[in-house]
Coordinates of C-alpha atoms and ligand atoms in Angstrom, one line a residue:
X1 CA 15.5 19.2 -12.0
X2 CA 14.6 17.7 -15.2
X3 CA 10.7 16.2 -15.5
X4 CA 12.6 12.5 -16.8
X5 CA 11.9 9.3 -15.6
X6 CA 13.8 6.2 -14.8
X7 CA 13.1 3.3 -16.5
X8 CA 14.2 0.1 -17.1
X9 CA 11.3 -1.1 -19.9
X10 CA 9.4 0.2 -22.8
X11 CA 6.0 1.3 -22.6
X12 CA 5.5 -1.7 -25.1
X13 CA 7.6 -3.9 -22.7
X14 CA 10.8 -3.8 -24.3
X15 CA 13.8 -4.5 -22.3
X16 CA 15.7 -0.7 -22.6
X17 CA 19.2 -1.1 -23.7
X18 CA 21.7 -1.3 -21.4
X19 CA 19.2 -1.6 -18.6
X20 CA 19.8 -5.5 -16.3
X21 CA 16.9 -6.2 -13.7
X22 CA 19.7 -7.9 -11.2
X23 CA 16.8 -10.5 -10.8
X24 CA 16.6 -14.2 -11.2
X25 CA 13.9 -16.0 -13.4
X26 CA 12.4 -17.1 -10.3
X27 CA 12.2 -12.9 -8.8
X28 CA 10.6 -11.5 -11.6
X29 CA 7.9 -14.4 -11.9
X30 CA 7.6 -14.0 -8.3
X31 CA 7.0 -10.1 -9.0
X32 CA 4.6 -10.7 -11.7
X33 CA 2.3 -13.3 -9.4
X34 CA 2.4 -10.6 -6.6
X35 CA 1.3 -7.6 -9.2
X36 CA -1.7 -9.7 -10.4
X37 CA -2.7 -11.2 -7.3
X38 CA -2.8 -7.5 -6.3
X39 CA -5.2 -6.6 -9.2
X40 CA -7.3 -9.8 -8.9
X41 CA -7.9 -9.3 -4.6
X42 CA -8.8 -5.5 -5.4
X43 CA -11.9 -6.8 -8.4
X44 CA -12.9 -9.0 -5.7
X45 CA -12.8 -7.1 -2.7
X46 CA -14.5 -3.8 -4.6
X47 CA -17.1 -6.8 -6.1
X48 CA -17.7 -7.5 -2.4
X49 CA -18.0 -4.1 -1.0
X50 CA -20.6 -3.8 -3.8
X51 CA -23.0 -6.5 -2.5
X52 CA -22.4 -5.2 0.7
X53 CA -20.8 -8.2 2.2
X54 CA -17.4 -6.6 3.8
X55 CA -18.0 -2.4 4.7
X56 CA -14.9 -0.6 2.7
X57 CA -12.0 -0.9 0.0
X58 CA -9.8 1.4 -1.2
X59 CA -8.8 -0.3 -4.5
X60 CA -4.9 0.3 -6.1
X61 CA -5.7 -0.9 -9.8
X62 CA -2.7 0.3 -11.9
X63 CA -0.5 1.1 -9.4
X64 CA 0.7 -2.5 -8.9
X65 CA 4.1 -1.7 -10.2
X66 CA 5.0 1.0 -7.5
X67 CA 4.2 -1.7 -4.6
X68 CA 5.7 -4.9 -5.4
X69 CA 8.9 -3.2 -7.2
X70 CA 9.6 -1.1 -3.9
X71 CA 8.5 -4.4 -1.7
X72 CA 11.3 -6.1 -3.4
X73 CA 13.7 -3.7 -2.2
X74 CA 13.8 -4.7 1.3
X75 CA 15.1 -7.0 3.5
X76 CA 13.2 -8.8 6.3
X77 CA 14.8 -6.4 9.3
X78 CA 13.7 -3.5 7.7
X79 CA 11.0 -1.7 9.0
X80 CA 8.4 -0.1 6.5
X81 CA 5.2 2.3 6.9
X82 CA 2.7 1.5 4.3
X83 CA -0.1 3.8 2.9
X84 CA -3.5 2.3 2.3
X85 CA -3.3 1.7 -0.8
X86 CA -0.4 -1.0 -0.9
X87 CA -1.8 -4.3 -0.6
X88 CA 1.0 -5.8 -3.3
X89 CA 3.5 -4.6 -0.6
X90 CA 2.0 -6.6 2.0
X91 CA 1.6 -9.6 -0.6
X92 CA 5.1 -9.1 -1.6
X93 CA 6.5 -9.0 2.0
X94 CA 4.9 -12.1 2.7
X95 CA 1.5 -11.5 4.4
X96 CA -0.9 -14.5 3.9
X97 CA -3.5 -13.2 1.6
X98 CA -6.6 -15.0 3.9
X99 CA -4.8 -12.5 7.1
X100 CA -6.0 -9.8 4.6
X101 CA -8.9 -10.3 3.9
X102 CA -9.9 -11.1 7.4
X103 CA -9.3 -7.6 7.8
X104 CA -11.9 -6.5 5.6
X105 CA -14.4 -8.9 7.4
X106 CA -13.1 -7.8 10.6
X107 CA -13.6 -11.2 11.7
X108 CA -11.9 -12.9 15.0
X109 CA -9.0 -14.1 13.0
X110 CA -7.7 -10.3 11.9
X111 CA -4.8 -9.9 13.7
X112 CA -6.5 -6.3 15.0
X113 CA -10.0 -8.0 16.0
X114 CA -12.0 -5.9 14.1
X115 CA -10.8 -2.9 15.6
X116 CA -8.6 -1.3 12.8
X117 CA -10.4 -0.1 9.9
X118 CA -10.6 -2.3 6.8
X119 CA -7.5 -2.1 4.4
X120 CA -5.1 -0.5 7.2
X121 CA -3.4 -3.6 8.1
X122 CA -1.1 -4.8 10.8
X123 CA 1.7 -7.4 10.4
X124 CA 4.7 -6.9 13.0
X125 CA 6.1 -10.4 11.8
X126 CA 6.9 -8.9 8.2
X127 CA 7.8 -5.8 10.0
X128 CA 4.9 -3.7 8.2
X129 CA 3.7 -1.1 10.8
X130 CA -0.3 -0.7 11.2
X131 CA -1.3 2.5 8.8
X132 CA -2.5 5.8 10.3
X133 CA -5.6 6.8 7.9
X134 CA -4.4 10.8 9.0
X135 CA -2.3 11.5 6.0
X136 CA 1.4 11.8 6.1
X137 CA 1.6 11.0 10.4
X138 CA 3.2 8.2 9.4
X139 CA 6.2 10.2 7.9
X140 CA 7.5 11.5 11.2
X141 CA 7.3 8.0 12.6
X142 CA 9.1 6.6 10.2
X143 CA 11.9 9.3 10.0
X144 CA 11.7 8.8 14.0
X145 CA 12.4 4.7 13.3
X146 CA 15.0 5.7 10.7
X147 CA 17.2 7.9 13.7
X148 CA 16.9 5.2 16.3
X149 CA 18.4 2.3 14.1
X150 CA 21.3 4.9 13.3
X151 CA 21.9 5.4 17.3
X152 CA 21.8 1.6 18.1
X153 CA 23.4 0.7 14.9
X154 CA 21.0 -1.5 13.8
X155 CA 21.6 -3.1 10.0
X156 CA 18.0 -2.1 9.6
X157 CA 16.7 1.0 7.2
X158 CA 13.1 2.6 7.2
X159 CA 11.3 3.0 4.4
X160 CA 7.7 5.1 3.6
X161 CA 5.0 5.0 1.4
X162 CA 2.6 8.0 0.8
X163 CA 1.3 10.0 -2.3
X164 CA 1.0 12.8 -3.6
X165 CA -0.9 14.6 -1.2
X166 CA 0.7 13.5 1.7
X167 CA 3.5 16.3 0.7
X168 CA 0.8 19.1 1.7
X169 CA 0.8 18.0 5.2
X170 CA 3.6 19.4 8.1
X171 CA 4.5 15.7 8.7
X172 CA 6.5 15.4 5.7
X173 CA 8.5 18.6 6.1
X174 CA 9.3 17.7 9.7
X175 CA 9.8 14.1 8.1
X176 CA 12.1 15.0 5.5
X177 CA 13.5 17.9 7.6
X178 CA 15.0 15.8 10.5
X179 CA 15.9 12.3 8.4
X180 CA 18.2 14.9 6.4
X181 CA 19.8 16.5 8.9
X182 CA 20.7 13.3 10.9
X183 CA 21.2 11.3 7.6
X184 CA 18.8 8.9 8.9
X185 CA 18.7 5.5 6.8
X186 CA 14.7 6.8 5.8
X187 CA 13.6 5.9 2.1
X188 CA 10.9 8.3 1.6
X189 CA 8.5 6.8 -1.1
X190 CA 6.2 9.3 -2.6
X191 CA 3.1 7.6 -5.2
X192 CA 2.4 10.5 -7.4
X193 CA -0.9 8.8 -8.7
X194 CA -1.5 12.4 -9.6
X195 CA -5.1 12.5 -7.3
X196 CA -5.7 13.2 -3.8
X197 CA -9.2 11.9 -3.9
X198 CA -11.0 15.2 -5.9
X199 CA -7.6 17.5 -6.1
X200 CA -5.3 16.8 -9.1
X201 CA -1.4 17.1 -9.1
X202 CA -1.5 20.6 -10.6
X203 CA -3.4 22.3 -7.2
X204 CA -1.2 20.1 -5.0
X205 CA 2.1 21.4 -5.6
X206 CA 3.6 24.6 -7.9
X207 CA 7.2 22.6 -7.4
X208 CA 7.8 21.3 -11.1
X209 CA 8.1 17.7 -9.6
X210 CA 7.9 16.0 -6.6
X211 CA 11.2 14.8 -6.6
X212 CA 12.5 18.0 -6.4
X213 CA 11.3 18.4 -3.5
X214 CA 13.9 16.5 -2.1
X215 CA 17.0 19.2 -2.9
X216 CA 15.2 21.7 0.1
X217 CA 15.9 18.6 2.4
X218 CA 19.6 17.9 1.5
X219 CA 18.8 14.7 -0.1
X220 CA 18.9 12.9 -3.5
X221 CA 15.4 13.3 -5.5
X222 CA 14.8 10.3 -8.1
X223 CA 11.6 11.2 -10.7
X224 CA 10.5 6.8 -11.4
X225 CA 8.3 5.6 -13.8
X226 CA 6.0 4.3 -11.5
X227 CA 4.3 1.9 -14.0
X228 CA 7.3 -0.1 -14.6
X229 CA 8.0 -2.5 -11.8
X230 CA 11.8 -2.9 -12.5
X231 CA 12.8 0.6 -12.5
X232 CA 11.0 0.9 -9.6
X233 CA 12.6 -2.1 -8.0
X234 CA 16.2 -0.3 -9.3
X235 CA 15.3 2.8 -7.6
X236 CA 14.4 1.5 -4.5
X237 CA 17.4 -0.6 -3.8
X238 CA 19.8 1.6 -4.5
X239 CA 17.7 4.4 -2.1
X240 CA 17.8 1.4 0.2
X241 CA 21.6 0.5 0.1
X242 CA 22.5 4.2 0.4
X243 CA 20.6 4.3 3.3
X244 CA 21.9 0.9 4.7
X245 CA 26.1 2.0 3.5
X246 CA 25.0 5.3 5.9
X247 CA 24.9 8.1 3.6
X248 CA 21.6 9.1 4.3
X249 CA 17.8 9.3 2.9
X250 CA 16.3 9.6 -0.7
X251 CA 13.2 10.8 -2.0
X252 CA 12.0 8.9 -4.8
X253 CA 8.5 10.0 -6.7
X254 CA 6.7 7.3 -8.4
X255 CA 4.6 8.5 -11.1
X256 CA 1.4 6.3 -11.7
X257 CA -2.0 7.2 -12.1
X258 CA -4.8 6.3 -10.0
X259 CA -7.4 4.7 -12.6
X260 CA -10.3 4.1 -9.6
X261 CA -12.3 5.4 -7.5
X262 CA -10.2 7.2 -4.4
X263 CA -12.1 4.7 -2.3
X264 CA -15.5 2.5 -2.8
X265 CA -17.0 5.4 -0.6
X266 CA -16.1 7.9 -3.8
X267 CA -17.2 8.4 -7.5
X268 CA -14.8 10.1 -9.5
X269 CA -17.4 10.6 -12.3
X270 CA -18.4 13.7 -9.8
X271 CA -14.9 15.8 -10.5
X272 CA -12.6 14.1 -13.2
X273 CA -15.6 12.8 -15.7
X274 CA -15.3 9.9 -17.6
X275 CA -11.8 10.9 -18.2
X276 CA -10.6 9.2 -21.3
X277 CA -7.3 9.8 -20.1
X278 CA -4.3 8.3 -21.5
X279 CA -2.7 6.6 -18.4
X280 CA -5.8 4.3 -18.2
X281 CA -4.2 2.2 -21.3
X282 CA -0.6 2.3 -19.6
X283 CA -1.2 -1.0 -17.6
X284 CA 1.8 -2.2 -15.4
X285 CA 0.7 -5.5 -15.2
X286 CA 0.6 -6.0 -18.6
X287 CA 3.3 -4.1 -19.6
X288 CA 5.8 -6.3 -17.5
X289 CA 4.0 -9.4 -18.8
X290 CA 4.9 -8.4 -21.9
X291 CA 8.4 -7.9 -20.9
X292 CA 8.8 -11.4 -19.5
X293 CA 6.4 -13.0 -23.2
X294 CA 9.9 -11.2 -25.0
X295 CA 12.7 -13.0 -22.5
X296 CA 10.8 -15.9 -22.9
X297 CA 9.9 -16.5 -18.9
X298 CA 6.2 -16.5 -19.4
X299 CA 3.7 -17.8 -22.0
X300 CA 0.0 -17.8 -22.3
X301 CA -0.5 -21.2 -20.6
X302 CA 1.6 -20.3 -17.6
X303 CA -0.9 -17.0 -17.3
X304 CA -3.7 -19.0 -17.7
X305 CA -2.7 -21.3 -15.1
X306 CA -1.7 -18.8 -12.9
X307 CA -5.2 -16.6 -13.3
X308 CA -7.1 -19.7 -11.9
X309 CA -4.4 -20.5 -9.0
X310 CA -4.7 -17.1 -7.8
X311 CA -8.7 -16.7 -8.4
X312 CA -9.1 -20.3 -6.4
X313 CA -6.4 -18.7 -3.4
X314 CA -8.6 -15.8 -3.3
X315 CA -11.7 -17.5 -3.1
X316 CA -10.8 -19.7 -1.0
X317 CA -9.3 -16.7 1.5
X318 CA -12.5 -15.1 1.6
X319 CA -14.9 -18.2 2.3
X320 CA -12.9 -18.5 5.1
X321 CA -12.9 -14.8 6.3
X322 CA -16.8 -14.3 5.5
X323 CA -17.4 -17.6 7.4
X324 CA -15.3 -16.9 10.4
X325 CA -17.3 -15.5 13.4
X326 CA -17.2 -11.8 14.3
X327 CA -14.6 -10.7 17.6
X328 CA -16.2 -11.4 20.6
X329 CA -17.7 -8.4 22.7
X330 CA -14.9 -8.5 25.3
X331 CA -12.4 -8.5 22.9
X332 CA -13.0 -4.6 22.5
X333 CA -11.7 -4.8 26.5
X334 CA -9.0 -6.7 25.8
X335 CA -4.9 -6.3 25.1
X336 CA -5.6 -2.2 26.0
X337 CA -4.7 -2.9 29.8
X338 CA -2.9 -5.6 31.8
X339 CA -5.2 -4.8 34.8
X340 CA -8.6 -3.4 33.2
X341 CA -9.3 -0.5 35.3
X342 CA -13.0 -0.4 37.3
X343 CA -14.6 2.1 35.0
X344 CA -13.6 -0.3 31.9
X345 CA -15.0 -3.0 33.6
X346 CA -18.2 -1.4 34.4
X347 CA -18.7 -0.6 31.0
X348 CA -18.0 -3.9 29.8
X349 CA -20.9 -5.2 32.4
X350 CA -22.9 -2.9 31.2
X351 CA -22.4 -4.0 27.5
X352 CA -22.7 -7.7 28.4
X353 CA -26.1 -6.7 29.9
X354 CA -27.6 -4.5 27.0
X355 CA -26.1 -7.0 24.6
X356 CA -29.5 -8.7 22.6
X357 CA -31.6 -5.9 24.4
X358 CA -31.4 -3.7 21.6
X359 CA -29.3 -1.1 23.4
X360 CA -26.5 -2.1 21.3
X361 CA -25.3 -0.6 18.1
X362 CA -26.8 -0.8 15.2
X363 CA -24.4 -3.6 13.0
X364 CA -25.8 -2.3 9.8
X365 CA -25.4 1.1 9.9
X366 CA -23.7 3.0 7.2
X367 CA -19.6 3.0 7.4
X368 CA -19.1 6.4 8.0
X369 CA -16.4 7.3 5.2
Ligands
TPP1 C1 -4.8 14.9 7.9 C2 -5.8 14.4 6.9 N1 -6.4 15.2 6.1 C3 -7.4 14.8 5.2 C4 -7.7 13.4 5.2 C5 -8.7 12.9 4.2 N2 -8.0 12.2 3.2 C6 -8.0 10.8 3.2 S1 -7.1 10.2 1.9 C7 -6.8 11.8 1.3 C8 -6.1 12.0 0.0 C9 -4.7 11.6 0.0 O1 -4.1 11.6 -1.2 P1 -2.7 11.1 -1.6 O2 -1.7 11.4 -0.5 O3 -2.3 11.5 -2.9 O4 -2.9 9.5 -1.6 P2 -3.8 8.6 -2.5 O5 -5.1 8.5 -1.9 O6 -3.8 9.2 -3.8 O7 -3.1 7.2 -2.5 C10 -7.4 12.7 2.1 C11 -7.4 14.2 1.8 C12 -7.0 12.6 6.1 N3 -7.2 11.3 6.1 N4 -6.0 13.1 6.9
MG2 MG1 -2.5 10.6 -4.7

């Protein structure tokens, strides 16, 4: 297995030669709003965190690319298991951005009440499944999704996002394990952002790749440029239309670089330095910006346009989510049982009575990531 990479443009954001997007004008604009909305909700949401006014973020700057190219992969009946640090998937799948952010305020209009932790989202319309913070649980699941849609022969395909460090954990052997063996429609979709919050790439693995994992499972391993959106998107269909023609899973590793903190909870400055590295100047964003400057789809005044829709969408999203009132107390009772059993309902009386008595929890106490 060779250490190349797929790509479809240049790090300067030439078009490569012989390499077509298969996109419209209208797809690869629609791509580039999703990738900068992406960056511009993470500034804000880590800007909020900072004053203290939503609890955690876990912010994805530079890895835009790997989100919204393999977003744009899929097809509405598809079912996909997101990581935590995807929020351009959701954007791309069509989550409204103020459903979002109401997470992070864990306000009475998130669609989990409050009780999912901020950033692991829940959207069953857009068929995006609520993210396990345990790393790599989610890879059995969605190699279990995968092997029912083949029995009931469902045109649907499963795909998986998790990084590098989800490859350490049993779930992704017994993931990859089984979807090979039954040729499950599964697109396994690894981020190498070459950090697992303090461990780098090198103490991860001693494989030469990621992708090469893959060959141990019987499946096709695909090393992507992770940091340029249309290779990415090429990668993914074609792992997603093997899948859906029944010819089984793919691995693909997307190689990024994760140019943050692993969450607002961590400072990197503790085990990486102020890493001058060289991925921090390889921005996707602008890279693919550049790309559509030189087929003359985008100009400056169309970015500057766009910079102030999206800023005024986002503010406007989290006016609304800081303003909204918390869930109500009983709303931790209910949608758990049809018929709340007696001991539920004695501790919800008991609640309702301490509530204002200073017998509750403390609401400002630390988050305890
Ligand atoms: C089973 C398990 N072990 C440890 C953790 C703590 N933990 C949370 S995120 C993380 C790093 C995961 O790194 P990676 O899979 O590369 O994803 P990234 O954060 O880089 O996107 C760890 C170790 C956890 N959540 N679950
Ligand atoms: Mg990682």
């Amino acid at each position: 297995m060779s250490q190349d990479l797929l790509q479809v443009i240049s790090e300067s954001g030439k078009a490569l030669k012989g390499k077509k997007p298969g996109l419209s004008a209208d797809e690869l604009v629609g791509m580039y709003r999703s990738m900068l909305q992406t960056r511009l909700l993470d500034e804000r949401m880590i800007n909020l965190q900072r004053q203290g006014r939503i609890g955690f973020y876990v912010p994805s700057t530079g890895e835009e690319a790997a989100q919204v190219g393999t977003a744009m992969a899929f097809e509405a009946q598809d079912w996909v298991y997101p990581s935590y640090r995807v929020p351009g998937l959701f954007l791309q799948r069509g989550v409204p951005i103020d459903k979002m952010v109401a997470n992070c305020f864990g306000n009475e209009a998130d669609l989990c009440l409050g009780r999912q932790m901020p950033v692991h989202y829940a959207f069953a319309e857009q068929h995006l499944v609520s993210i396990s913070s345990p790393i790599g649980t989610h890879i059995i699941q969605a190699a279990g999704t995968a092997m029912a849609q083949k029995l009931k022969g469902d045109d649907g395909i499963t795909a998986v996002m998790f990084g590098d460090g989800g490859t350490s954990s049993n779930d992704f052997h017994s993931g990859m394990n089984f979807a090979g063996v039954a040729r499950a429609p599964c697109v396994f979709l690894c981020t190498n952002n070459q950090w697992a919050i303090s461990v780098p790439q090198e103490k991860q693995t001693a494989s030469e790749t990621f992708a090469i994992k893959a060959a141990a499972y019987g499946m096709p391993g695909i090393r992507v440029d992770g940091n340029d959106v249309l290779a990415v998107y090429d990668a993914t269909k074609k792992a997603a239309e093997r899948a859906r023609a029944g010819d089984g899973p793919t691995l693909l590793e997307l190689l990024t670089y994760r140019r943050g903190p692993h969450s607002s909870s961590d400072d990197p400055t503790r085990y990486r330095g102020n890493q001058a590295d060289s991925w921090m100047a390889k921005d996707p964003i602008l890279r693919f910006r550049k790309y559509l400057e030189n087929q003359d789809l985008w100009s400056e005044a169309q970015e500057a346009e766009l910079q102030t829709e999206l800023k005024a969408e986002i503010n406007a999203a989290v006016k609304k989510g800081e303003s909204a009132p918390q869930p109500s107390l009983e709303t931790m009772f209910t949608d758990v049982f049809a018929n709340v059993p007696p001991f539920l309902r004695e501790q919800y009386e008991q609640l309702v009575r301490d509530e204002g008595t200073g017998h509750e929890p403390d609401p400002d106490a630390a988050f305890p990531l």
